[in-house]
């Protein structure tokens, strides 16, 4: 892993560039050891190299599902997958020999509330590489620059890499969080409402960024904003009360939904 | 007709009365604190500060306590001298007749021994308490599954904070002092043995752990103080850990950090200011305690400092230092307090209490300073 040639190339697993990268099969998930299921019998295939949006009313389980994909729910003591399985790049992620830490290097995550560490901009981006034991300055420098450029932040911060990340604007901080995530070279980037704390201009920048990142990463994004879903995503899944109601091409979901519930939601009649 | 006029007179009066009560209580408290401080300062400061020379009476801080001799050569002219100086003086002036010779124990010399002893006790205690306390709070807060057992453990720890300090003193005495070696295991054959701790029954008797340490020692006192202050430290550490935003932990883990890497790089650094501040408040408390050290570490009279008496080299020397008993400021004050209080002894007593108060104030001030400093520096 410390070999300079591999770290900046793709990680040790070749990501499929087409076809299914995440395969969720009949997944039920509970926050209380199985007493009640927060997610029920969800099956969906997320295509590689595309942007998939999760939409649905508040509390329907979008965040829960997206956090299942990098096993962030392991942090909740009483969380439990009660049925079904999730396969990422063909591997069941709950198999006993899967290490959640390794998994998260391949499946990165950007959070709703931008949360850079109170460190310098440079150290924020280098964090993921540092915890992997990479110390060499030249590798870190290169990775930091590359990631900041990909996240369209380089020109704004290149002269102040060593100043605190908290001095950036909200939108810049969120783009820094994206840079930090892609610095680890994941195959998949999960984004849970990445723009909900941002103003329209900052939101537009992030949306542009998502369109660009799509070339290198598979992106799963949770959003409350219908227009955003139509703008950025190729596929859209609509959830309601812990169940998957409809999953189709974004155009179909918004233009010609096959379920009444979906139609009501996307046309703003409830939610 | 004014629409905003008070509807009932009594409500308004009750309102005003309650404000008066709160204000009076507050100012009474402030007056007490200020009163105590000025009483001690006005009586004690003259001993510490001198009008000439370096303006500080260094002798008071750099000499060990000893007996004070007050005598007269001519009627009505009192002379104060430390015991050692007096002996010397008598040798040099064999012919002079000494009148009204009176001795006052511990009132001569300075307070170097107690100062050094208190400092060493505090350092020993805080090293142990911080290592154990931070570890325990990290475990409780970051690793342990939340549940009944954890709540029970937390409750038990919090209850420890309510135990009177003299009980800790006796506990420390029993555990750390009552035996000769480290750790002391005794094998007793007869049935009516003193059981000690954790007696293991063997074929014809019991193997029991009798504690460790040898008599009063820095080690025993430091550990006893550490046990006493641990609940406070653990509670403060847990607060500091809880105050670190969940986002830092999530971000760190989502970037592929292991749990320990996450705690080390994304939690502990941001909890450190809180932990530091709390531990300095802990120091203030520990420095002032008498009961836990009176059985375990402190002695009233000791001519040498701990390191002057220790033998051996390297680690052996260090462990021997830790095995020395020490003088300590609160215990020194306690010793004074039991002596007959005369105008001859008052000066030294007041001076000692004043220095002690200054020391504790400096620690408290430092903790406030650190809190402000870190609050301005680390914001998120
Ligand atoms: N850590 C947790 N422990 C227990 N229950 C939780 C936890 N997190 C979420 N829930 C519950 O699971 C359900 C789904 O929550 P989730 O956060 O996935 O919804 P969401 O679709 O993301 O909603 P929003 O749009 O408001 O973010 C909710 O009823 C919520 O109360
Ligand atoms: Mg959510």
XYZ file of C-alpha atoms and ligand atoms in Angstrom:
683
model
C 0.000 0.000 0.000
C 2.913 2.326 0.659
C 4.256 1.900 -2.815
C 4.024 5.312 -4.468
C 3.013 3.880 -7.814
C -0.063 2.103 -6.499
C -1.420 4.690 -4.145
C -1.992 7.301 -6.759
C -3.269 4.839 -9.264
C -6.485 3.113 -8.458
C -6.588 1.020 -5.293
C -5.804 -2.642 -5.281
C -9.240 -3.686 -6.498
C -10.193 -2.860 -10.062
C -13.549 -1.161 -10.035
C -15.995 -2.181 -12.714
C -16.590 0.719 -15.050
C -19.926 -0.539 -16.158
C -22.551 -2.912 -14.829
C -23.550 -3.211 -11.184
C -21.113 -2.089 -8.474
C -23.403 -2.234 -5.443
C -25.937 -5.000 -5.216
C -28.446 -4.644 -2.396
C -30.481 -7.784 -2.070
C -33.607 -8.014 0.115
C -31.984 -5.901 2.824
C -33.753 -5.358 6.134
C -32.080 -3.307 8.796
C -32.888 -2.594 12.418
C -31.568 -0.053 14.898
C -32.841 -2.065 17.885
C -31.513 -5.573 17.360
C -34.417 -6.632 15.209
C -37.408 -5.446 17.216
C -38.446 -3.044 14.497
C -37.037 -2.845 11.004
C -36.083 0.633 9.872
C -35.412 -0.654 6.354
C -37.554 -3.434 4.931
C -36.718 -5.814 2.092
C -34.828 -3.383 -0.068
C -33.402 -4.660 -3.325
C -31.594 -2.418 -5.763
C -28.589 -2.490 -8.063
C -26.441 0.592 -8.244
C -24.633 0.968 -11.564
C -20.920 1.706 -11.702
C -19.725 5.056 -12.969
C -23.115 6.688 -12.597
C -24.825 8.966 -10.103
C -27.656 7.384 -8.176
C -29.954 9.564 -6.065
C -31.967 8.491 -3.039
C -35.067 10.588 -2.425
C -37.964 10.334 -0.043
C -39.646 12.094 2.850
C -37.762 12.754 6.071
C -37.270 9.680 8.231
C -37.842 7.169 5.439
C -34.376 5.662 5.877
C -32.247 7.210 3.122
C -29.382 8.021 5.465
C -29.730 4.643 7.108
C -29.373 2.871 3.782
C -26.457 4.954 2.571
C -24.680 4.403 5.892
C -25.172 0.667 5.477
C -23.074 0.814 2.329
C -19.845 1.698 4.153
C -20.940 0.058 7.390
C -21.044 3.350 9.297
C -24.003 1.878 11.156
C -21.543 -0.419 12.909
C -21.030 2.556 15.236
C -24.536 2.043 16.621
C -24.276 -0.760 19.172
C -27.753 -2.086 18.574
C -27.744 -1.847 14.772
C -28.314 -5.095 12.935
C -28.903 -6.308 9.417
C -31.866 -8.587 9.926
C -32.123 -10.041 6.443
C -30.610 -9.895 3.008
C -27.159 -8.752 2.023
C -25.155 -6.017 0.368
C -22.494 -6.914 -2.159
C -19.994 -4.350 -3.325
C -17.879 -5.271 -6.308
C -19.128 -8.771 -5.850
C -18.120 -9.108 -2.218
C -20.681 -9.500 0.580
C -19.673 -6.642 2.905
C -20.953 -8.356 6.023
C -18.923 -11.497 5.415
C -16.831 -12.397 8.473
C -13.521 -11.745 6.730
C -14.503 -8.243 5.601
C -12.782 -5.506 7.565
C -14.990 -2.419 7.786
C -11.861 -0.240 7.829
C -10.698 -1.647 4.489
C -14.204 -1.355 3.111
C -14.321 2.354 3.964
C -11.140 2.998 2.021
C -13.054 1.855 -1.055
C -16.392 3.382 -0.145
C -15.887 6.995 0.922
C -18.462 9.263 2.491
C -19.298 12.965 2.504
C -21.597 14.135 5.258
C -24.528 16.493 5.405
C -22.868 18.964 7.726
C -19.422 19.733 6.364
C -17.034 18.546 9.014
C -13.399 19.326 8.258
C -11.000 18.678 11.111
C -9.748 21.815 12.852
C -6.415 21.320 11.142
C -4.790 22.905 8.125
C -6.297 22.435 4.677
C -3.341 20.276 3.736
C -3.657 18.036 6.767
C -7.362 17.558 6.150
C -6.759 16.205 2.677
C -3.756 14.163 3.764
C -5.595 12.621 6.714
C -6.873 9.512 4.956
C -3.444 8.765 3.533
C -1.723 9.393 6.819
C -3.901 6.895 8.653
C -2.872 4.396 6.007
C 0.684 4.973 7.120
C 1.849 7.079 4.190
C 4.438 9.545 5.447
C 6.418 10.513 2.383
C 6.009 14.209 1.746
C 6.217 13.972 -2.038
C 3.391 11.414 -2.225
C 1.223 13.407 0.148
C 1.921 16.662 -1.690
C 0.943 15.143 -4.978
C -2.193 13.494 -3.608
C -3.284 16.708 -1.903
C -2.847 18.760 -5.050
C -4.544 16.202 -7.236
C -7.532 15.837 -4.913
C -7.946 19.563 -4.454
C -7.832 20.050 -8.189
C -10.413 17.363 -8.783
C -12.673 18.969 -6.232
C -12.250 22.371 -7.892
C -10.689 23.943 -4.848
C -7.046 24.087 -5.801
C -7.002 27.547 -7.338
C -8.800 28.992 -4.321
C -6.602 27.467 -1.627
C -3.218 26.727 -3.160
C -1.619 29.705 -1.429
C -3.051 28.929 1.984
C -2.691 25.174 2.311
C -1.282 25.515 5.782
C -3.992 27.728 7.165
C -6.901 26.324 9.139
C -9.635 24.630 7.157
C -12.165 26.356 9.370
C -11.306 29.670 7.757
C -12.932 28.555 4.500
C -16.503 29.333 3.530
C -19.157 26.669 4.008
C -19.150 25.647 0.372
C -15.370 25.514 0.295
C -15.366 23.424 3.456
C -17.740 20.945 1.863
C -15.582 20.764 -1.252
C -12.613 20.213 1.048
C -14.480 17.299 2.602
C -15.002 15.900 -0.884
C -11.311 16.377 -1.657
C -10.425 14.598 1.571
C -12.681 11.712 0.612
C -11.375 11.270 -2.914
C -7.752 11.572 -1.781
C -8.056 8.001 -0.507
C -9.074 6.906 -4.029
C -12.291 5.152 -3.235
C -14.310 3.534 -6.014
C -17.574 4.742 -4.558
C -18.402 8.088 -2.969
C -21.489 8.295 -0.783
C -22.960 11.750 -0.204
C -25.662 12.304 2.380
C -27.380 15.590 1.539
C -24.064 17.282 0.752
C -25.681 20.608 -0.118
C -28.355 20.985 2.513
C -26.242 23.346 4.613
C -25.155 25.459 1.633
C -26.475 28.455 -0.249
C -27.599 28.127 -3.915
C -24.291 29.257 -5.397
C -22.222 26.879 -3.310
C -24.761 24.179 -4.123
C -24.325 24.801 -7.844
C -20.551 24.418 -7.491
C -20.948 21.096 -5.720
C -23.367 19.903 -8.385
C -20.850 20.795 -11.099
C -18.273 18.929 -9.119
C -20.463 15.840 -8.883
C -20.854 15.827 -12.638
C -17.081 15.868 -13.019
C -16.384 13.300 -10.323
C -18.775 10.937 -12.041
C -16.014 10.165 -14.557
C -13.854 8.613 -11.853
C -16.234 7.478 -9.166
C -19.566 5.846 -8.639
C -21.648 8.316 -6.671
C -24.633 7.710 -4.438
C -26.302 10.878 -3.255
C -29.126 11.478 -0.822
C -31.056 14.637 -1.521
C -34.200 16.431 -0.500
C -34.015 18.658 -3.483
C -35.954 17.293 -6.459
C -34.321 19.642 -8.928
C -30.957 18.556 -7.668
C -31.831 14.921 -8.220
C -32.903 15.643 -11.770
C -29.811 17.744 -12.420
C -27.137 15.422 -11.109
C -28.377 11.848 -11.136
C -28.764 9.133 -13.708
C -30.872 6.838 -11.566
C -33.241 7.681 -8.732
C -34.645 5.546 -5.941
C -37.712 6.730 -4.071
C -38.145 5.471 -0.525
C -41.124 5.696 1.721
C -41.341 4.496 5.331
C -38.341 2.222 5.075
C -39.333 0.625 1.814
C -38.157 1.115 -1.727
C -41.166 2.315 -3.678
C -39.689 2.848 -7.089
C -36.271 2.742 -8.677
C -35.713 3.785 -12.249
C -33.902 6.179 -14.556
C -34.165 9.678 -13.169
C -36.091 10.901 -16.172
C -38.649 8.161 -15.737
C -39.059 8.800 -11.998
C -39.696 12.491 -12.510
C -41.347 12.391 -15.898
C -43.368 9.281 -15.873
C -43.448 7.531 -12.490
C -45.199 4.193 -12.438
C -46.397 4.434 -8.814
C -48.940 6.904 -7.494
C -46.880 7.531 -4.311
C -43.863 8.501 -6.352
C -45.874 10.823 -8.503
C -47.378 12.542 -5.461
C -43.976 12.998 -3.905
C -42.064 14.266 -6.926
C -44.870 16.639 -7.813
C -44.746 18.044 -4.288
C -48.157 16.871 -3.181
C -46.739 15.326 -0.003
C -43.469 14.921 1.778
C -55.316 53.530 30.404
C -51.895 51.912 30.160
C -52.367 48.349 28.766
C -48.995 47.215 30.067
C -49.470 48.098 33.721
C -48.860 45.192 36.143
C -52.133 43.374 36.787
C -51.450 42.396 40.373
C -49.339 44.303 42.889
C -48.254 41.117 44.749
C -46.681 39.558 41.696
C -44.569 42.610 41.195
C -43.576 42.689 44.834
C -42.651 38.988 44.840
C -40.569 39.624 41.768
C -38.662 42.409 43.432
C -38.252 40.464 46.674
C -36.772 37.443 44.914
C -34.225 39.597 43.138
C -33.185 41.090 46.477
C -32.768 37.651 48.044
C -30.623 36.361 45.191
C -28.503 39.484 45.180
C -27.980 39.430 48.943
C -26.973 35.758 48.873
C -24.496 36.392 46.084
C -22.873 39.423 47.678
C -22.730 37.689 51.066
C -20.816 34.857 49.482
C -18.470 37.226 47.693
C -17.946 39.148 50.927
C -17.032 35.942 52.783
C -14.531 34.916 50.115
C -12.970 38.354 49.932
C -12.911 38.574 53.727
C -11.104 35.275 54.133
C -8.643 36.170 51.425
C -7.799 39.557 52.899
C -7.506 38.231 56.423
C -4.999 35.641 55.289
C -3.210 37.978 52.931
C -2.833 40.790 55.444
C -1.557 38.466 58.148
C 0.564 36.264 55.944
C 1.980 38.521 53.263
C 4.444 40.319 55.580
C 6.203 37.007 56.214
C 6.659 36.237 52.550
C 7.477 39.705 51.313
C 10.334 41.786 52.645
C 10.696 45.529 52.301
C 14.337 45.435 51.275
C 16.591 43.184 49.249
C 14.722 41.105 46.684
C 11.352 41.921 48.221
C 10.726 38.245 48.813
C 11.788 36.538 51.969
C 13.593 33.686 50.238
C 14.590 32.100 53.545
C 10.960 31.315 54.167
C 10.734 29.415 50.896
C 14.160 27.775 50.882
C 14.682 26.649 54.459
C 13.272 23.586 56.117
C 10.978 24.023 59.097
C 12.659 23.804 62.440
C 12.159 24.793 66.030
C 12.019 28.484 66.839
C 13.758 29.749 69.919
C 12.644 32.993 71.499
C 14.799 34.404 74.284
C 15.945 37.589 75.935
C 19.375 38.852 76.833
C 18.232 42.052 78.375
C 14.873 42.285 80.024
C 12.096 43.021 77.541
C 14.083 42.608 74.339
C 12.957 39.487 72.561
C 15.213 37.748 70.067
C 13.933 35.108 67.615
C 16.318 32.508 66.311
C 16.082 29.140 64.578
C 17.286 26.249 66.716
C 20.433 25.609 64.665
C 21.416 29.273 64.662
C 20.746 29.445 68.397
C 23.025 26.494 69.145
C 25.748 28.124 67.059
C 25.204 31.471 68.719
C 25.485 29.952 72.162
C 28.784 28.352 71.236
C 30.113 31.692 70.030
C 28.828 33.601 73.037
C 29.405 31.253 75.966
C 29.344 33.971 78.550
C 26.024 35.587 77.684
C 23.170 34.791 79.981
C 19.953 33.776 78.252
C 16.690 34.755 79.865
C 13.164 33.504 79.273
C 14.160 30.902 76.719
C 11.094 29.439 74.966
C 10.920 27.010 72.064
C 8.164 26.698 69.506
C 8.162 23.540 67.388
C 8.019 23.835 63.555
C 7.765 27.614 63.729
C 11.332 28.478 62.780
C 13.059 28.183 59.417
C 10.906 28.051 56.309
C 8.549 25.768 54.500
C 10.760 24.206 51.845
C 10.063 20.618 52.921
C 6.269 20.968 52.851
C 6.380 22.855 49.530
C 8.527 20.213 47.869
C 6.504 17.403 49.409
C 3.217 18.813 48.193
C 4.621 19.362 44.716
C 5.900 15.784 44.513
C 2.660 14.348 45.843
C 0.673 16.323 43.307
C 2.902 15.268 40.417
C 2.792 11.586 41.403
C -0.939 11.729 41.862
C -1.657 13.515 38.592
C 0.553 11.223 36.513
C -1.296 8.186 37.838
C -4.733 9.802 37.801
C -4.360 11.111 34.241
C -3.095 7.847 32.781
C -5.793 5.795 34.500
C -8.496 8.446 34.176
C -8.012 9.162 30.475
C -7.819 5.452 29.694
C -10.936 4.691 31.692
C -12.928 7.535 30.200
C -11.860 6.640 26.657
C -12.980 3.098 27.336
C -16.285 4.144 28.887
C -17.055 6.750 26.273
C -15.648 5.298 23.056
C -15.392 1.551 23.333
C -17.812 0.146 25.884
C -21.261 -0.791 24.671
C -23.861 1.419 26.228
C -26.083 -0.443 28.604
C -26.980 -1.277 32.145
C -23.521 -2.464 33.100
C -21.856 0.738 31.877
C -24.375 2.867 33.718
C -23.734 0.853 36.880
C -19.978 1.330 36.503
C -20.411 5.037 35.871
C -22.665 5.352 38.907
C -20.111 3.515 41.027
C -17.376 5.893 39.873
C -19.537 8.927 40.564
C -20.360 7.603 44.014
C -16.648 7.408 44.752
C -16.558 11.180 44.388
C -18.856 11.454 47.393
C -16.720 9.349 49.714
C -15.163 11.457 52.499
C -11.471 11.966 51.938
C -10.544 10.466 55.299
C -11.999 7.181 54.101
C -9.694 7.313 51.101
C -6.876 7.996 53.531
C -7.638 4.897 55.552
C -8.176 2.847 52.405
C -4.834 3.962 51.034
C -3.216 3.275 54.383
C -4.593 -0.254 54.430
C -3.764 -0.977 50.818
C -0.476 0.774 50.264
C 1.151 1.144 53.674
C 0.395 -1.676 56.036
C 2.996 -4.056 54.782
C 6.692 -4.155 54.180
C 7.316 -5.073 50.621
C 5.804 -4.714 47.229
C 3.499 -6.460 46.798
C 3.411 -8.269 50.080
C 2.053 -11.787 50.006
C 1.874 -13.625 53.283
C 1.308 -17.271 53.829
C -0.530 -18.069 57.027
C -1.148 -21.557 58.308
C -3.437 -21.006 61.286
C -7.113 -20.368 60.835
C -7.279 -17.111 62.749
C -5.132 -15.227 60.381
C -5.412 -11.650 59.370
C -6.948 -12.245 56.038
C -5.605 -9.265 54.111
C -6.897 -8.892 50.595
C -7.745 -11.597 48.153
C -6.774 -14.534 50.324
C -6.242 -17.657 48.245
C -6.938 -20.870 50.190
C -4.170 -23.417 49.828
C -3.992 -26.914 51.329
C -3.090 -25.942 54.881
C -3.438 -22.189 55.005
C -3.990 -19.020 53.053
C -1.894 -17.004 50.698
C -2.953 -13.448 51.063
C -2.041 -10.126 49.615
C -1.281 -7.701 52.385
C -0.863 -4.538 50.391
C 2.316 -2.867 49.324
C 4.635 -0.045 50.054
C 6.404 0.443 53.329
C 4.881 2.831 55.779
C 4.278 6.389 54.728
C 5.607 7.148 51.287
C 5.222 9.470 48.328
C 4.110 6.438 46.378
C 1.344 5.523 48.828
C 0.202 9.124 49.229
C 0.270 9.811 45.497
C -1.756 6.700 44.730
C -4.246 7.443 47.495
C -4.752 10.961 46.180
C -5.052 9.564 42.661
C -7.797 7.168 43.712
C -9.562 10.053 45.400
C -9.391 12.417 42.438
C -10.099 9.791 39.759
C -13.882 10.185 39.754
C -13.493 13.903 39.121
C -10.918 13.330 36.385
C -12.984 10.614 34.720
C -16.123 12.743 34.766
C -14.232 15.707 33.305
C -12.545 13.580 30.646
C -15.863 12.091 29.639
C -17.343 15.555 29.327
C -14.419 16.637 27.166
C -14.733 13.542 24.970
C -18.466 14.061 24.596
C -17.861 17.662 23.561
C -15.818 16.543 20.549
C -18.255 16.700 17.621
C -19.521 13.372 16.343
C -18.636 14.603 12.856
C -14.910 14.301 13.581
C -15.264 10.668 14.552
C -17.452 9.862 11.570
C -15.198 11.680 9.132
C -12.145 9.925 10.484
C -13.696 6.464 10.363
C -15.179 7.099 6.925
C -11.658 7.847 5.679
C -10.536 4.400 6.713
C -9.103 5.095 10.141
C -9.232 2.317 12.705
C -11.020 2.973 15.957
C -7.788 3.677 17.778
C -6.467 5.911 14.981
C -9.739 7.786 15.096
C -9.518 8.308 18.843
C -5.851 9.235 18.715
C -6.010 11.664 15.818
C -9.579 12.949 15.682
C -10.850 12.802 19.260
C -8.128 13.045 21.897
C -6.391 16.127 20.424
C -9.642 18.053 20.629
C -10.468 16.743 24.083
C -7.053 17.627 25.496
C -7.868 21.242 26.440
C -10.842 20.119 28.489
C -8.884 17.315 30.078
C -6.036 19.698 30.930
C -8.327 22.291 32.438
C -10.114 19.710 34.518
C -6.937 18.101 35.695
C -5.570 21.410 36.902
C -8.718 21.879 38.924
C -8.028 18.343 40.162
C -4.557 19.505 41.193
C -6.053 22.287 43.282
C -8.180 19.799 45.093
C -5.417 17.263 45.567
C -2.910 19.854 46.765
C -5.249 20.932 49.521
C -6.200 17.559 50.951
C -4.925 16.578 54.373
C -6.852 13.484 55.306
C -5.702 11.175 52.484
C -2.034 11.891 53.127
C -1.927 12.034 56.906
C -1.853 8.238 57.143
C -0.136 7.474 53.884
C 2.584 9.969 53.089
C 2.961 12.955 55.351
C 5.151 13.388 58.380
C 5.395 16.460 60.552
C 9.128 16.470 60.913
C 11.745 15.588 58.367
C 15.173 17.089 58.077
C 15.954 16.033 54.512
C 14.200 16.285 51.186
C 13.105 12.983 49.619
C 15.879 12.882 47.034
C 18.553 13.684 49.596
C 17.647 10.592 51.512
C 17.160 8.136 48.655
C 19.835 5.595 47.851
C 20.794 3.590 44.805
C 21.089 4.461 41.145
C 18.779 5.087 38.234
C 15.420 3.439 38.568
C 16.288 2.076 42.003
C 17.011 5.589 43.149
C 13.731 6.807 41.696
C 11.789 4.038 43.383
C 13.575 4.812 46.631
C 12.578 8.466 46.281
C 9.016 7.292 45.866
C 9.353 5.269 49.051
C 10.270 8.303 51.164
C 7.808 9.964 53.418
C 7.445 13.707 52.918
C 6.231 16.843 54.568
C 3.247 18.483 52.949
C 1.758 21.960 53.178
C -1.756 21.034 54.330
C -0.354 18.613 56.859
C 2.122 21.226 58.033
C -0.762 23.626 58.599
C -2.635 20.909 60.413
C 0.396 20.340 62.619
C 0.515 24.055 63.453
C -3.143 24.103 64.213
C -2.717 21.607 67.003
C 0.075 23.530 68.663
C -0.573 26.224 71.220
C -1.057 29.372 69.225
C 0.956 32.303 70.526
C 1.984 35.620 69.089
C 5.392 34.083 68.423
C 4.021 31.350 66.192
C 1.267 33.335 64.484
C 3.553 34.944 61.904
C 4.878 31.689 60.502
C 1.455 30.088 60.563
C -0.128 32.940 58.678
C 2.738 32.990 56.225
C 2.379 29.294 55.507
C -1.350 29.542 54.960
C -0.777 32.524 52.687
C 1.763 30.691 50.538
C -0.588 27.742 50.360
C -3.453 29.950 49.260
C -1.247 31.592 46.634
C -0.218 28.207 45.299
C -3.792 27.011 44.953
C -4.826 30.327 43.380
C -2.036 30.044 40.843
C -3.251 26.578 39.837
C -6.848 27.727 39.607
C -5.786 30.778 37.608
C -3.760 28.588 35.284
C -6.768 26.417 34.594
C -8.906 29.430 33.785
C -6.166 30.795 31.549
C -5.803 27.483 29.716
C -9.521 27.242 29.194
C -9.687 30.687 27.647
C -6.539 30.104 25.617
C -7.786 26.856 24.113
C -11.286 28.154 23.615
C -9.892 30.916 21.442
C -7.481 28.677 19.645
C -9.580 25.597 18.971
C -12.967 26.508 17.677
C -15.232 24.462 15.493
N -28.678 6.016 15.308
C -30.003 5.728 15.284
N -30.544 4.984 16.269
C -31.857 4.675 16.246
N -32.703 5.069 15.316
C -32.240 5.830 14.310
C -30.861 6.196 14.243
N -30.679 6.946 13.136
C -31.883 7.045 12.542
N -32.825 6.376 13.233
C -34.224 6.235 12.859
O -34.329 5.575 11.636
C -35.319 6.161 10.830
C -34.738 6.551 9.496
O -33.819 7.596 9.714
P -32.877 8.176 8.587
O -31.936 9.105 9.234
O -32.315 7.069 7.801
O -33.927 8.979 7.707
P -33.656 9.916 6.461
O -34.465 9.349 5.358
O -32.238 10.092 6.237
O -34.329 11.242 6.940
P -33.827 12.743 6.659
O -34.295 13.052 5.286
O -34.550 13.550 7.669
O -32.351 12.778 6.805
C -35.885 7.336 11.581
O -37.128 6.945 12.121
C -34.888 7.597 12.666
O -35.528 8.011 13.831
Mg -30.816 11.711 6.461
